[in-house]
Amino acid sequence: MNPVGTVPAAGLPERPLTILVAALGGEGGGVLADWIVRAATARGFPVQATSIPGVAQRTGATTYYVEIYPASLASLGDRRPVLALTPSPGNIDVMLASELVEAGRAMQAGYVAPDRTTLVASTHRVYATAEKIPMGDGRADAARILAAARTLAKRAVLFDMASLARAEGTVINAVMFGALAGAGVLPLSRADCEQAIRAGGRGAEASLAGFAAGFAVASGEATPPARAEPAGPAAPRVERVRREFPPETHATLEHGVARLTDYLDAAYAELYLDRMAGIARLDAAAGGAADGHRLTRETARFLALWMSYEDVIRVADLKTRRARFARIREEVGAKPDEPVRVVEYLKPGVEEVAALLPPALARRLEAWAARRGDAKPLNRGLYVCTTGIGGFLQLRLLAALAPLRRRTSRYAEEQALIERWLAAIREAAASDRAAALEIALCGRLIKGYGDTNRRGKASFVRIMDTIATSAHESAAGRAAAVRKAREAALADPDGRALEAALASAGVAPLAPRPQPVRFFRRAPRREREAA
């Protein structure tokens, strides 16, 4: 702004252009702010930038605030604009967000005004910590945020910038800068922005490619990239999806096929589609077209997740993938010639070891642990350096056991429970589609690993044993009873809310599980004082 008590000279802007950038760690938000400042400085515009770091990874973005007074210093003479250090609600001209929920947070804080603000945001999601904590689906409603963006912003430029950055082999900040320039809200030319990137030195060519891609979409010269066509082993299964299933279900089923092909093999993905084919037929016969075949979509989603359950083999595979090491290097900001050491902390117990054994051997091991009363001999913390040859080979050997997964006890256990769930859905769909949908949504209870998986599975089995069967609940009330029980199980990991919900449906509640009381020898006085 201009100094207090003065007015702008004739022909000079009344106020600076205000830009607020919200970016996550490792996305180059600081570099983006530097590019804007460098481009404005090269044009001779007064410019100022400040930043506020986020409190933790994915609990809040780092924000960068930039003000540009779009008049050259030469034209100002002895006058100088007063530029603010922090943003204020209602006074932002351009809001840049590197992720959809960050755009939502900006709108919630009042930084997006319908009479002033151009919102430039990526529509992809990086789930926040608060979204991952709930036992159920804690994700923010992306459709609601997108609707709010189109309503609250004067203009909204929204597309998946992350996928565009990956396609161009660069970081999202370059695509964001291109989208900002392409939106036509900067007092800077495309050449000014590109020169600012070149002046940054290393990696300029990749950044320029990302800039050009973002500019093209934001300016209307190109459309956002369509979803990539599948290739490789998953392609024949995707063709089957498009041939045999309703269009509304294709996206979910194709994701499931790709996930399960990667998890095990093509035959496993075929099993997934074989299981879904029967559900899809029943859904269509029951009028599923009215709600976009939701029963098929929800069953497909949770079936794909369940069939790709996390075991030691899967963990070892994911931890040793090249893409993971590349992501870690990017997150810590390592230069190409800087070494990065990654140490994994693993604590496998009897259950994890037994899960890899054939059913007969697994039962013997679990019985031995039960006789001992604990699993301490196998439940020891391990530190494995996966950036070293020894640690990397250890995990790769575990990952190489994937072809043997069908012979393991965990596989047999999971497949039996999956078949029971699918049978309950099919049985209900034949007479009560609403109940079938609620039973399908019980797949949400199966998630995570360790204690979280055990608790969710216990709640799932409890519902299957009681109100999910048509013999217990009337057709009219079964859907409501299953929904109430499922929501109670998701709200209370200890299971008491579930038992209360089952009791209201006429099921005798189980007694609370006994909790062992452990006594420990008191440390000698000298040790206590030393501590």
Short mmCIF file of C-alpha atoms in Angstrom, two decimals:
data_model
loop_
_atom_site.label_atom_id
_atom_site.label_comp_id
_atom_site.label_asym_id
_atom_site.label_seq_id
_atom_site.Cartn_x
_atom_site.Cartn_y
_atom_site.Cartn_z
CA MET A 1 0.00 0.00 0.00
CA ASN A 2 1.00 3.65 -0.19
CA PRO A 3 2.33 5.50 2.86
CA VAL A 4 -0.32 6.79 5.27
CA GLY A 5 -1.77 10.14 4.25
CA THR A 6 -0.85 9.87 0.58
CA VAL A 7 -2.74 8.93 -2.55
CA PRO A 8 -1.42 7.13 -5.62
CA ALA A 9 0.06 9.29 -8.31
CA ALA A 10 -1.83 9.43 -11.57
CA GLY A 11 -1.51 6.18 -13.53
CA LEU A 12 -0.08 4.17 -10.63
CA PRO A 13 -1.85 1.13 -9.14
CA GLU A 14 -3.80 1.70 -5.92
CA ARG A 15 -2.51 -1.43 -4.24
CA PRO A 16 -0.10 -4.34 -4.69
CA LEU A 17 -1.00 -7.75 -6.06
CA THR A 18 -1.24 -10.20 -3.13
CA ILE A 19 -0.37 -13.87 -3.59
CA LEU A 20 -0.64 -16.60 -0.93
CA VAL A 21 0.97 -20.01 -1.58
CA ALA A 22 0.21 -23.13 0.48
CA ALA A 23 2.50 -26.09 -0.22
CA LEU A 24 3.43 -29.31 1.57
CA GLY A 25 6.91 -30.40 2.55
CA GLY A 26 9.09 -31.45 -0.37
CA GLU A 27 6.93 -29.71 -2.98
CA GLY A 28 9.22 -26.72 -3.49
CA GLY A 29 6.93 -23.99 -2.20
CA GLY A 30 9.93 -21.88 -1.20
CA VAL A 31 11.44 -22.25 -4.65
CA LEU A 32 8.11 -21.20 -6.19
CA ALA A 33 8.04 -18.07 -4.05
CA ASP A 34 11.64 -17.34 -5.07
CA TRP A 35 10.71 -17.66 -8.76
CA ILE A 36 7.89 -15.14 -8.34
CA VAL A 37 10.15 -12.70 -6.49
CA ARG A 38 12.95 -13.13 -9.03
CA ALA A 39 10.64 -12.52 -11.99
CA ALA A 40 9.13 -9.41 -10.37
CA THR A 41 12.55 -8.05 -9.42
CA ALA A 42 13.82 -8.51 -12.95
CA ARG A 43 10.94 -6.34 -14.16
CA GLY A 44 11.85 -3.67 -11.61
CA PHE A 45 8.70 -4.12 -9.52
CA PRO A 46 8.82 -3.64 -5.73
CA VAL A 47 8.22 -7.10 -4.23
CA GLN A 48 8.32 -8.70 -0.81
CA ALA A 49 7.94 -12.30 0.38
CA THR A 50 7.56 -13.94 3.79
CA SER A 51 6.87 -17.52 4.91
CA ILE A 52 5.26 -19.36 7.82
CA PRO A 53 6.38 -23.00 8.25
CA GLY A 54 3.85 -25.75 8.89
CA VAL A 55 3.93 -27.34 12.37
CA ALA A 56 4.47 -30.91 11.10
CA GLN A 57 4.47 -33.00 7.97
CA ARG A 58 0.91 -33.13 6.58
CA THR A 59 -0.76 -31.47 9.58
CA GLY A 60 -0.37 -28.06 7.96
CA ALA A 61 1.23 -26.59 4.88
CA THR A 62 4.04 -24.07 4.80
CA THR A 63 2.62 -20.82 3.49
CA TYR A 64 4.43 -18.17 1.48
CA TYR A 65 3.06 -14.67 1.13
CA VAL A 66 4.15 -12.43 -1.74
CA GLU A 67 3.17 -8.86 -2.54
CA ILE A 68 4.09 -7.29 -5.89
CA TYR A 69 3.50 -3.63 -6.61
CA PRO A 70 3.06 -3.66 -10.41
CA ALA A 71 4.88 -0.44 -11.22
CA SER A 72 8.57 -0.03 -11.92
CA LEU A 73 10.79 1.66 -9.39
CA ALA A 74 11.76 4.18 -12.06
CA SER A 75 8.13 5.27 -12.44
CA LEU A 76 7.77 5.75 -8.68
CA GLY A 77 10.53 8.28 -8.29
CA ASP A 78 11.10 8.88 -4.58
CA ARG A 79 7.86 7.14 -3.61
CA ARG A 80 7.82 3.58 -2.30
CA PRO A 81 4.84 1.34 -1.59
CA VAL A 82 4.33 -0.10 1.89
CA LEU A 83 4.10 -3.90 1.55
CA ALA A 84 2.54 -6.10 4.23
CA LEU A 85 4.35 -8.98 5.90
CA THR A 86 1.35 -11.26 6.48
CA PRO A 87 -1.85 -12.07 4.57
CA SER A 88 -5.25 -10.99 5.80
CA PRO A 89 -8.63 -12.61 5.04
CA GLY A 90 -10.50 -11.03 2.18
CA ASN A 91 -7.41 -9.32 0.79
CA ILE A 92 -5.83 -12.05 -1.33
CA ASP A 93 -5.78 -11.68 -5.09
CA VAL A 94 -4.31 -15.10 -5.91
CA MET A 95 -4.50 -18.20 -3.72
CA LEU A 96 -2.20 -21.06 -4.76
CA ALA A 97 -2.69 -24.49 -3.15
CA SER A 98 -0.63 -27.58 -3.95
CA GLU A 99 -3.32 -29.99 -2.70
CA LEU A 100 -7.12 -29.96 -2.51
CA VAL A 101 -7.60 -29.88 1.27
CA GLU A 102 -5.09 -27.02 1.52
CA ALA A 103 -7.36 -25.11 -0.84
CA GLY A 104 -10.25 -25.98 1.48
CA ARG A 105 -8.34 -24.71 4.50
CA ALA A 106 -7.63 -21.44 2.69
CA MET A 107 -11.31 -21.01 1.92
CA GLN A 108 -12.25 -21.84 5.50
CA ALA A 109 -9.80 -19.20 6.77
CA GLY A 110 -11.38 -16.54 4.54
CA TYR A 111 -8.48 -16.13 2.14
CA VAL A 112 -10.67 -16.77 -0.91
CA ALA A 113 -13.12 -13.96 -1.70
CA PRO A 114 -15.73 -14.17 -4.49
CA ASP A 115 -15.18 -10.56 -5.56
CA ARG A 116 -11.39 -10.71 -5.70
CA THR A 117 -9.57 -14.04 -5.46
CA THR A 118 -8.36 -16.29 -8.25
CA LEU A 119 -7.90 -19.78 -6.78
CA VAL A 120 -5.27 -21.95 -8.47
CA ALA A 121 -5.21 -25.41 -6.87
CA SER A 122 -4.29 -29.00 -7.56
CA THR A 123 -7.17 -31.44 -7.19
CA HIS A 124 -5.08 -34.44 -6.10
CA ARG A 125 -5.08 -35.60 -2.47
CA VAL A 126 -2.33 -36.23 0.07
CA TYR A 127 -4.21 -37.46 3.12
CA ALA A 128 -3.69 -35.51 6.32
CA THR A 129 -2.87 -37.14 9.65
CA ALA A 130 -6.36 -36.34 10.96
CA GLU A 131 -7.89 -38.20 8.00
CA LYS A 132 -5.88 -41.36 8.70
CA ILE A 133 -6.59 -41.64 12.43
CA PRO A 134 -10.31 -42.67 12.39
CA MET A 135 -11.09 -46.39 12.13
CA GLY A 136 -13.60 -45.59 9.42
CA ASP A 137 -13.35 -43.35 6.38
CA GLY A 138 -11.93 -40.11 7.74
CA ARG A 139 -11.24 -38.52 4.36
CA ALA A 140 -12.43 -34.99 3.68
CA ASP A 141 -15.24 -34.70 1.12
CA ALA A 142 -13.37 -33.75 -2.06
CA ALA A 143 -16.58 -33.05 -4.01
CA ARG A 144 -17.70 -30.57 -1.37
CA ILE A 145 -14.36 -28.73 -1.49
CA LEU A 146 -14.48 -28.53 -5.29
CA ALA A 147 -18.04 -27.17 -5.18
CA ALA A 148 -17.01 -24.58 -2.59
CA ALA A 149 -14.02 -23.54 -4.71
CA ARG A 150 -16.21 -22.84 -7.71
CA THR A 151 -18.65 -20.87 -5.54
CA LEU A 152 -16.33 -18.89 -3.27
CA ALA A 153 -13.60 -17.92 -5.73
CA LYS A 154 -13.94 -15.20 -8.32
CA ARG A 155 -12.23 -17.65 -10.66
CA ALA A 156 -11.11 -21.21 -9.99
CA VAL A 157 -8.32 -22.95 -11.91
CA LEU A 158 -8.48 -26.56 -10.75
CA PHE A 159 -6.75 -29.64 -12.15
CA ASP A 160 -4.46 -32.48 -11.06
CA MET A 161 -1.07 -30.80 -11.03
CA ALA A 162 0.66 -33.71 -9.28
CA SER A 163 -0.01 -36.15 -12.12
CA LEU A 164 1.11 -33.53 -14.63
CA ALA A 165 4.35 -33.03 -12.67
CA ARG A 166 5.01 -36.78 -12.65
CA ALA A 167 4.39 -36.97 -16.38
CA GLU A 168 6.92 -34.21 -16.98
CA GLY A 169 9.46 -35.65 -14.54
CA THR A 170 9.49 -32.61 -12.29
CA VAL A 171 8.15 -31.28 -8.97
CA ILE A 172 4.65 -29.85 -8.57
CA ASN A 173 5.93 -26.31 -7.88
CA ALA A 174 6.91 -25.92 -11.55
CA VAL A 175 3.40 -26.87 -12.70
CA MET A 176 1.88 -24.51 -10.10
CA PHE A 177 4.05 -21.65 -11.38
CA GLY A 178 2.95 -22.40 -14.93
CA ALA A 179 -0.71 -22.48 -13.87
CA LEU A 180 -0.26 -19.16 -12.06
CA ALA A 181 1.26 -17.56 -15.16
CA GLY A 182 -1.32 -19.18 -17.45
CA ALA A 183 -4.20 -17.85 -15.35
CA GLY A 184 -3.27 -14.36 -16.51
CA VAL A 185 -3.29 -12.74 -13.08
CA LEU A 186 0.39 -11.82 -12.82
CA PRO A 187 1.80 -8.51 -14.04
CA LEU A 188 4.54 -10.65 -15.60
CA SER A 189 4.92 -12.24 -19.01
CA ARG A 190 5.53 -15.91 -19.67
CA ALA A 191 9.07 -15.03 -20.72
CA ASP A 192 9.67 -13.27 -17.39
CA CYS A 193 8.61 -16.39 -15.48
CA GLU A 194 10.65 -18.76 -17.63
CA GLN A 195 13.74 -16.59 -17.22
CA ALA A 196 13.30 -16.71 -13.45
CA ILE A 197 13.35 -20.52 -13.63
CA ARG A 198 16.45 -20.54 -15.82
CA ALA A 199 18.24 -18.27 -13.36
CA GLY A 200 17.68 -20.91 -10.69
CA GLY A 201 20.29 -23.16 -12.28
CA ARG A 202 20.17 -26.95 -11.73
CA GLY A 203 17.02 -28.75 -12.87
CA ALA A 204 15.82 -25.80 -14.94
CA GLU A 205 14.93 -27.86 -18.02
CA ALA A 206 12.63 -30.22 -16.12
CA SER A 207 11.06 -27.28 -14.31
CA LEU A 208 10.48 -25.46 -17.60
CA ALA A 209 8.72 -28.54 -18.97
CA GLY A 210 6.44 -28.63 -15.93
CA PHE A 211 5.86 -24.87 -16.22
CA ALA A 212 4.84 -25.22 -19.86
CA ALA A 213 2.41 -28.04 -19.05
CA GLY A 214 0.77 -26.06 -16.24
CA PHE A 215 0.62 -22.89 -18.36
CA ALA A 216 -1.07 -24.74 -21.22
CA VAL A 217 -3.85 -26.14 -19.01
CA ALA A 218 -4.50 -22.92 -17.08
CA SER A 219 -4.55 -20.77 -20.23
CA GLY A 220 -6.89 -23.12 -22.05
CA GLU A 221 -4.34 -24.16 -24.65
CA ALA A 222 -4.58 -27.79 -23.47
CA THR A 223 -6.92 -29.92 -21.42
CA PRO A 224 -5.88 -31.65 -18.20
CA PRO A 225 -4.36 -35.07 -18.91
CA ALA A 226 -6.83 -37.94 -19.02
CA ARG A 227 -6.38 -40.98 -16.87
CA ALA A 228 -3.57 -43.07 -18.30
CA GLU A 229 -4.57 -46.19 -20.16
CA PRO A 230 -3.39 -49.34 -18.42
CA ALA A 231 -0.52 -51.27 -19.89
CA GLY A 232 1.35 -54.43 -19.13
CA PRO A 233 -0.10 -57.37 -17.17
CA ALA A 234 -3.23 -55.49 -16.02
CA ALA A 235 -4.42 -54.52 -19.51
CA PRO A 236 -6.40 -57.72 -20.38
CA ARG A 237 -8.25 -57.56 -17.07
CA VAL A 238 -9.13 -53.91 -17.70
CA GLU A 239 -10.57 -54.89 -21.08
CA ARG A 240 -12.75 -57.42 -19.28
CA VAL A 241 -13.92 -54.72 -16.86
CA ARG A 242 -15.02 -52.46 -19.69
CA ARG A 243 -16.70 -55.33 -21.49
CA GLU A 244 -18.61 -56.95 -18.61
CA PHE A 245 -19.30 -54.26 -16.01
CA PRO A 246 -21.39 -51.04 -15.97
CA PRO A 247 -19.47 -47.84 -16.84
CA GLU A 248 -20.03 -46.34 -13.37
CA THR A 249 -17.98 -49.14 -11.83
CA HIS A 250 -15.01 -49.06 -14.23
CA ALA A 251 -12.77 -46.65 -12.31
CA THR A 252 -13.04 -48.63 -9.06
CA LEU A 253 -12.63 -52.02 -10.69
CA GLU A 254 -9.65 -50.89 -12.80
CA HIS A 255 -7.90 -49.61 -9.70
CA GLY A 256 -8.61 -52.94 -8.02
CA VAL A 257 -7.23 -54.90 -10.95
CA ALA A 258 -4.03 -52.84 -11.03
CA ARG A 259 -3.57 -53.14 -7.28
CA LEU A 260 -4.04 -56.91 -7.15
CA THR A 261 -1.89 -57.58 -10.21
CA ASP A 262 0.89 -55.67 -8.48
CA TYR A 263 0.16 -57.39 -5.16
CA LEU A 264 0.36 -60.96 -6.45
CA ASP A 265 -0.27 -61.76 -10.12
CA ALA A 266 -2.74 -61.63 -13.01
CA ALA A 267 -4.58 -64.76 -11.83
CA TYR A 268 -5.31 -63.05 -8.51
CA ALA A 269 -6.80 -60.07 -10.37
CA GLU A 270 -8.94 -62.52 -12.38
CA LEU A 271 -10.21 -64.03 -9.12
CA TYR A 272 -11.18 -60.51 -8.04
CA LEU A 273 -13.22 -59.99 -11.20
CA ASP A 274 -14.79 -63.44 -10.95
CA ARG A 275 -15.98 -62.58 -7.45
CA MET A 276 -17.30 -59.20 -8.57
CA ALA A 277 -19.15 -60.55 -11.61
CA GLY A 278 -21.81 -62.24 -9.49
CA ILE A 279 -22.26 -59.17 -7.30
CA ALA A 280 -22.65 -56.94 -10.37
CA ARG A 281 -25.36 -59.19 -11.84
CA LEU A 282 -27.35 -59.17 -8.60
CA ASP A 283 -26.91 -55.41 -8.27
CA ALA A 284 -28.21 -54.81 -11.79
CA ALA A 285 -31.19 -57.12 -11.24
CA ALA A 286 -32.06 -55.26 -8.03
CA GLY A 287 -32.16 -51.85 -9.73
CA GLY A 288 -28.57 -50.77 -9.12
CA ALA A 289 -28.59 -48.40 -12.11
CA ALA A 290 -30.67 -45.97 -10.04
CA ASP A 291 -27.72 -45.10 -7.75
CA GLY A 292 -24.85 -45.75 -10.14
CA HIS A 293 -24.46 -49.39 -9.08
CA ARG A 294 -23.25 -48.39 -5.63
CA LEU A 295 -23.42 -51.93 -4.27
CA THR A 296 -20.96 -53.05 -6.96
CA ARG A 297 -18.66 -50.06 -6.45
CA GLU A 298 -18.48 -50.35 -2.67
CA THR A 299 -18.00 -54.11 -2.74
CA ALA A 300 -15.26 -53.74 -5.37
CA ARG A 301 -13.47 -51.09 -3.33
CA PHE A 302 -13.34 -53.01 -0.08
CA LEU A 303 -12.71 -56.35 -1.78
CA ALA A 304 -9.60 -54.98 -3.52
CA LEU A 305 -8.29 -53.59 -0.24
CA TRP A 306 -9.02 -56.80 1.65
CA MET A 307 -7.47 -59.07 -0.96
CA SER A 308 -4.27 -56.98 -0.79
CA TYR A 309 -3.95 -57.35 2.97
CA GLU A 310 -0.66 -56.27 4.49
CA ASP A 311 1.65 -59.08 5.51
CA VAL A 312 5.43 -59.26 6.00
CA ILE A 313 5.90 -60.00 2.29
CA ARG A 314 3.98 -56.89 1.26
CA VAL A 315 5.77 -54.66 3.76
CA ALA A 316 9.17 -55.90 2.59
CA ASP A 317 8.21 -55.29 -1.03
CA LEU A 318 6.96 -51.73 -0.48
CA LYS A 319 9.93 -50.73 1.68
CA THR A 320 12.47 -51.72 -0.97
CA ARG A 321 10.92 -50.18 -4.06
CA ARG A 322 12.98 -47.70 -6.02
CA ALA A 323 10.13 -45.17 -6.02
CA ARG A 324 10.13 -45.13 -2.21
CA PHE A 325 13.83 -44.33 -1.99
CA ALA A 326 13.37 -41.60 -4.60
CA ARG A 327 10.49 -40.13 -2.58
CA ILE A 328 12.53 -40.17 0.63
CA ARG A 329 15.41 -38.37 -1.09
CA GLU A 330 12.99 -35.77 -2.38
CA GLU A 331 11.38 -35.29 1.04
CA VAL A 332 14.70 -34.71 2.81
CA GLY A 333 15.98 -32.50 -0.01
CA ALA A 334 19.04 -34.64 -0.74
CA LYS A 335 21.21 -33.59 -3.65
CA PRO A 336 22.18 -36.21 -6.28
CA ASP A 337 25.66 -36.63 -4.79
CA GLU A 338 24.52 -36.79 -1.15
CA PRO A 339 24.07 -40.20 0.49
CA VAL A 340 20.85 -40.95 2.41
CA ARG A 341 20.73 -43.72 5.01
CA VAL A 342 17.36 -45.35 5.70
CA VAL A 343 16.94 -47.57 8.79
CA GLU A 344 13.69 -49.49 9.20
CA TYR A 345 12.37 -50.48 12.62
CA LEU A 346 10.54 -53.81 12.48
CA LYS A 347 9.03 -55.80 15.32
CA PRO A 348 7.58 -59.07 14.01
CA GLY A 349 5.72 -61.29 16.45
CA VAL A 350 4.38 -64.84 16.47
CA GLU A 351 1.38 -63.87 14.34
CA GLU A 352 3.52 -62.34 11.61
CA VAL A 353 5.80 -65.39 11.49
CA ALA A 354 2.89 -67.85 11.61
CA ALA A 355 1.19 -65.98 8.77
CA LEU A 356 4.02 -67.03 6.43
CA LEU A 357 3.76 -70.73 7.30
CA PRO A 358 1.43 -73.38 5.89
CA PRO A 359 -1.73 -73.72 8.04
CA ALA A 360 -0.60 -76.89 9.89
CA LEU A 361 2.76 -75.42 10.89
CA ALA A 362 1.16 -72.10 11.79
CA ARG A 363 -1.23 -73.81 14.20
CA ARG A 364 1.68 -75.58 15.92
CA LEU A 365 3.61 -72.34 16.34
CA GLU A 366 0.58 -70.48 17.72
CA ALA A 367 -0.17 -73.36 20.12
CA TRP A 368 3.43 -73.27 21.35
CA ALA A 369 3.18 -69.52 21.95
CA ALA A 370 -0.14 -69.97 23.75
CA ARG A 371 1.38 -72.55 26.11
CA ARG A 372 4.17 -70.11 26.95
CA GLY A 373 1.67 -67.34 27.59
CA ASP A 374 3.51 -64.78 25.47
CA ALA A 375 5.40 -64.34 22.23
CA LYS A 376 8.55 -62.69 23.54
CA PRO A 377 11.01 -65.09 21.93
CA LEU A 378 9.95 -63.83 18.49
CA ASN A 379 8.68 -60.33 19.28
CA ARG A 380 11.96 -58.42 19.16
CA GLY A 381 12.72 -55.08 17.63
CA LEU A 382 14.93 -55.16 14.55
CA TYR A 383 16.80 -52.30 12.92
CA VAL A 384 17.34 -52.95 9.23
CA CYS A 385 19.32 -50.54 7.05
CA THR A 386 17.62 -50.83 3.66
CA THR A 387 20.16 -48.53 2.01
CA GLY A 388 22.86 -51.07 2.85
CA ILE A 389 23.42 -54.26 0.89
CA GLY A 390 22.71 -56.62 3.78
CA GLY A 391 19.48 -55.01 4.95
CA PHE A 392 18.19 -54.49 1.43
CA LEU A 393 18.80 -58.14 0.50
CA GLN A 394 17.06 -59.35 3.66
CA LEU A 395 13.85 -57.54 2.75
CA ARG A 396 14.08 -58.40 -0.93
CA LEU A 397 14.31 -62.09 -0.01
CA LEU A 398 11.13 -61.70 2.03
CA ALA A 399 9.44 -59.89 -0.86
CA ALA A 400 10.47 -62.73 -3.18
CA LEU A 401 8.19 -65.08 -1.20
CA ALA A 402 5.12 -63.52 -2.87
CA PRO A 403 4.55 -66.48 -5.26
CA LEU A 404 4.24 -68.73 -2.18
CA ARG A 405 1.61 -66.53 -0.54
CA ARG A 406 -1.28 -68.80 -1.60
CA ARG A 407 0.18 -71.59 0.57
CA THR A 408 0.34 -69.52 3.75
CA SER A 409 -2.03 -69.71 6.69
CA ARG A 410 -2.84 -66.00 6.46
CA TYR A 411 -3.96 -66.39 2.86
CA ALA A 412 -6.28 -69.27 3.77
CA GLU A 413 -7.73 -67.33 6.70
CA GLU A 414 -8.36 -64.15 4.71
CA GLN A 415 -9.87 -65.90 1.71
CA ALA A 416 -12.28 -67.89 3.89
CA LEU A 417 -13.50 -64.73 5.61
CA ILE A 418 -13.78 -62.91 2.28
CA GLU A 419 -15.95 -65.69 0.86
CA ARG A 420 -18.18 -65.56 3.90
CA TRP A 421 -18.63 -61.80 3.46
CA LEU A 422 -19.39 -62.11 -0.25
CA ALA A 423 -21.88 -64.91 0.39
CA ALA A 424 -23.71 -62.69 2.90
CA ILE A 425 -23.85 -59.86 0.34
CA ARG A 426 -25.18 -62.16 -2.36
CA GLU A 427 -27.78 -63.68 -0.05
CA ALA A 428 -29.03 -60.26 1.04
CA ALA A 429 -28.98 -58.77 -2.48
CA ALA A 430 -31.43 -61.38 -3.68
CA SER A 431 -34.19 -59.92 -1.47
CA ASP A 432 -32.97 -56.72 0.21
CA ARG A 433 -30.45 -54.59 -1.67
CA ALA A 434 -30.26 -52.02 1.14
CA ALA A 435 -29.12 -54.70 3.58
CA ALA A 436 -26.63 -56.04 1.03
CA LEU A 437 -25.10 -52.56 0.73
CA GLU A 438 -24.76 -52.22 4.50
CA ILE A 439 -23.08 -55.64 4.70
CA ALA A 440 -20.74 -54.63 1.87
CA LEU A 441 -19.78 -51.50 3.80
CA CYS A 442 -18.74 -53.71 6.72
CA GLY A 443 -15.60 -54.28 4.68
CA ARG A 444 -14.52 -50.92 6.11
CA LEU A 445 -13.88 -52.70 9.42
CA ILE A 446 -11.02 -54.70 7.88
CA LYS A 447 -8.03 -52.39 7.77
CA GLY A 448 -4.51 -51.89 9.02
CA TYR A 449 -2.39 -54.53 10.68
CA GLY A 450 -1.57 -55.83 14.16
CA ASP A 451 -4.03 -54.92 16.91
CA THR A 452 -6.02 -52.61 14.62
CA ASN A 453 -6.64 -55.46 12.18
CA ARG A 454 -7.49 -57.91 14.95
CA ARG A 455 -10.03 -55.58 16.57
CA GLY A 456 -11.67 -54.73 13.26
CA LYS A 457 -11.86 -58.36 12.23
CA ALA A 458 -13.37 -59.36 15.60
CA SER A 459 -16.09 -56.72 15.17
CA PHE A 460 -16.69 -57.87 11.60
CA VAL A 461 -17.09 -61.51 12.63
CA ARG A 462 -19.41 -60.49 15.47
CA ILE A 463 -21.72 -58.68 13.04
CA MET A 464 -21.59 -61.58 10.59
CA ASP A 465 -22.46 -64.03 13.35
CA THR A 466 -25.51 -62.08 14.48
CA ILE A 467 -27.51 -59.44 12.60
CA ALA A 468 -26.01 -59.91 9.13
CA THR A 469 -27.86 -63.22 8.74
CA SER A 470 -31.43 -63.09 7.46
CA ALA A 471 -32.45 -65.63 10.07
CA HIS A 472 -32.02 -63.09 12.85
CA GLU A 473 -33.30 -59.76 11.60
CA SER A 474 -36.39 -58.98 9.56
CA ALA A 475 -35.79 -57.79 6.01
CA ALA A 476 -37.10 -54.32 6.88
CA GLY A 477 -34.85 -53.79 9.90
CA ARG A 478 -31.70 -55.66 8.95
CA ALA A 479 -30.12 -52.82 6.95
CA ALA A 480 -30.59 -50.32 9.78
CA ALA A 481 -29.31 -52.77 12.39
CA VAL A 482 -26.16 -53.58 10.39
CA ARG A 483 -25.49 -49.89 9.76
CA LYS A 484 -25.88 -49.02 13.44
CA ALA A 485 -23.60 -51.87 14.51
CA ARG A 486 -20.94 -51.01 11.94
CA GLU A 487 -20.88 -47.34 12.91
CA ALA A 488 -20.64 -48.29 16.59
CA ALA A 489 -17.71 -50.61 15.87
CA LEU A 490 -15.90 -47.87 13.96
CA ALA A 491 -16.50 -45.35 16.75
CA ASP A 492 -15.26 -47.52 19.62
CA PRO A 493 -12.22 -49.78 19.09
CA ASP A 494 -12.83 -51.50 22.45
CA GLY A 495 -16.08 -53.03 21.19
CA ARG A 496 -18.44 -51.93 23.96
CA ALA A 497 -20.39 -49.58 21.67
CA LEU A 498 -20.82 -52.47 19.24
CA GLU A 499 -22.21 -54.71 21.96
CA ALA A 500 -24.64 -51.96 22.97
CA ALA A 501 -25.80 -51.63 19.36
CA LEU A 502 -26.24 -55.38 19.07
CA ALA A 503 -28.17 -55.47 22.34
CA SER A 504 -30.62 -52.90 20.95
CA ALA A 505 -31.20 -55.33 18.06
CA GLY A 506 -31.96 -58.17 20.47
CA VAL A 507 -28.54 -59.83 20.56
CA ALA A 508 -27.22 -60.88 23.95
CA PRO A 509 -24.06 -58.80 24.54
CA LEU A 510 -20.75 -60.45 25.25
CA ALA A 511 -19.10 -59.90 28.59
CA PRO A 512 -16.20 -57.41 28.63
CA ARG A 513 -12.91 -59.00 27.75
CA PRO A 514 -10.69 -59.54 30.78
CA GLN A 515 -7.66 -57.30 30.94
CA PRO A 516 -4.59 -58.85 32.58
CA VAL A 517 -3.00 -57.06 35.51
CA ARG A 518 0.77 -57.29 35.41
CA PHE A 519 3.04 -56.80 38.39
CA PHE A 520 6.66 -55.78 38.00
CA ARG A 521 9.49 -56.05 40.43
CA ARG A 522 10.31 -52.64 41.88
CA ALA A 523 13.75 -51.35 40.92
CA PRO A 524 16.28 -50.98 43.76
CA ARG A 525 16.40 -47.57 45.37
CA ARG A 526 19.80 -46.69 43.88
CA GLU A 527 18.51 -47.33 40.35
CA ARG A 528 15.40 -45.21 41.00
CA GLU A 529 17.49 -42.34 42.28
CA ALA A 530 19.87 -42.61 39.34
CA ALA A 531 16.94 -42.46 36.95
#
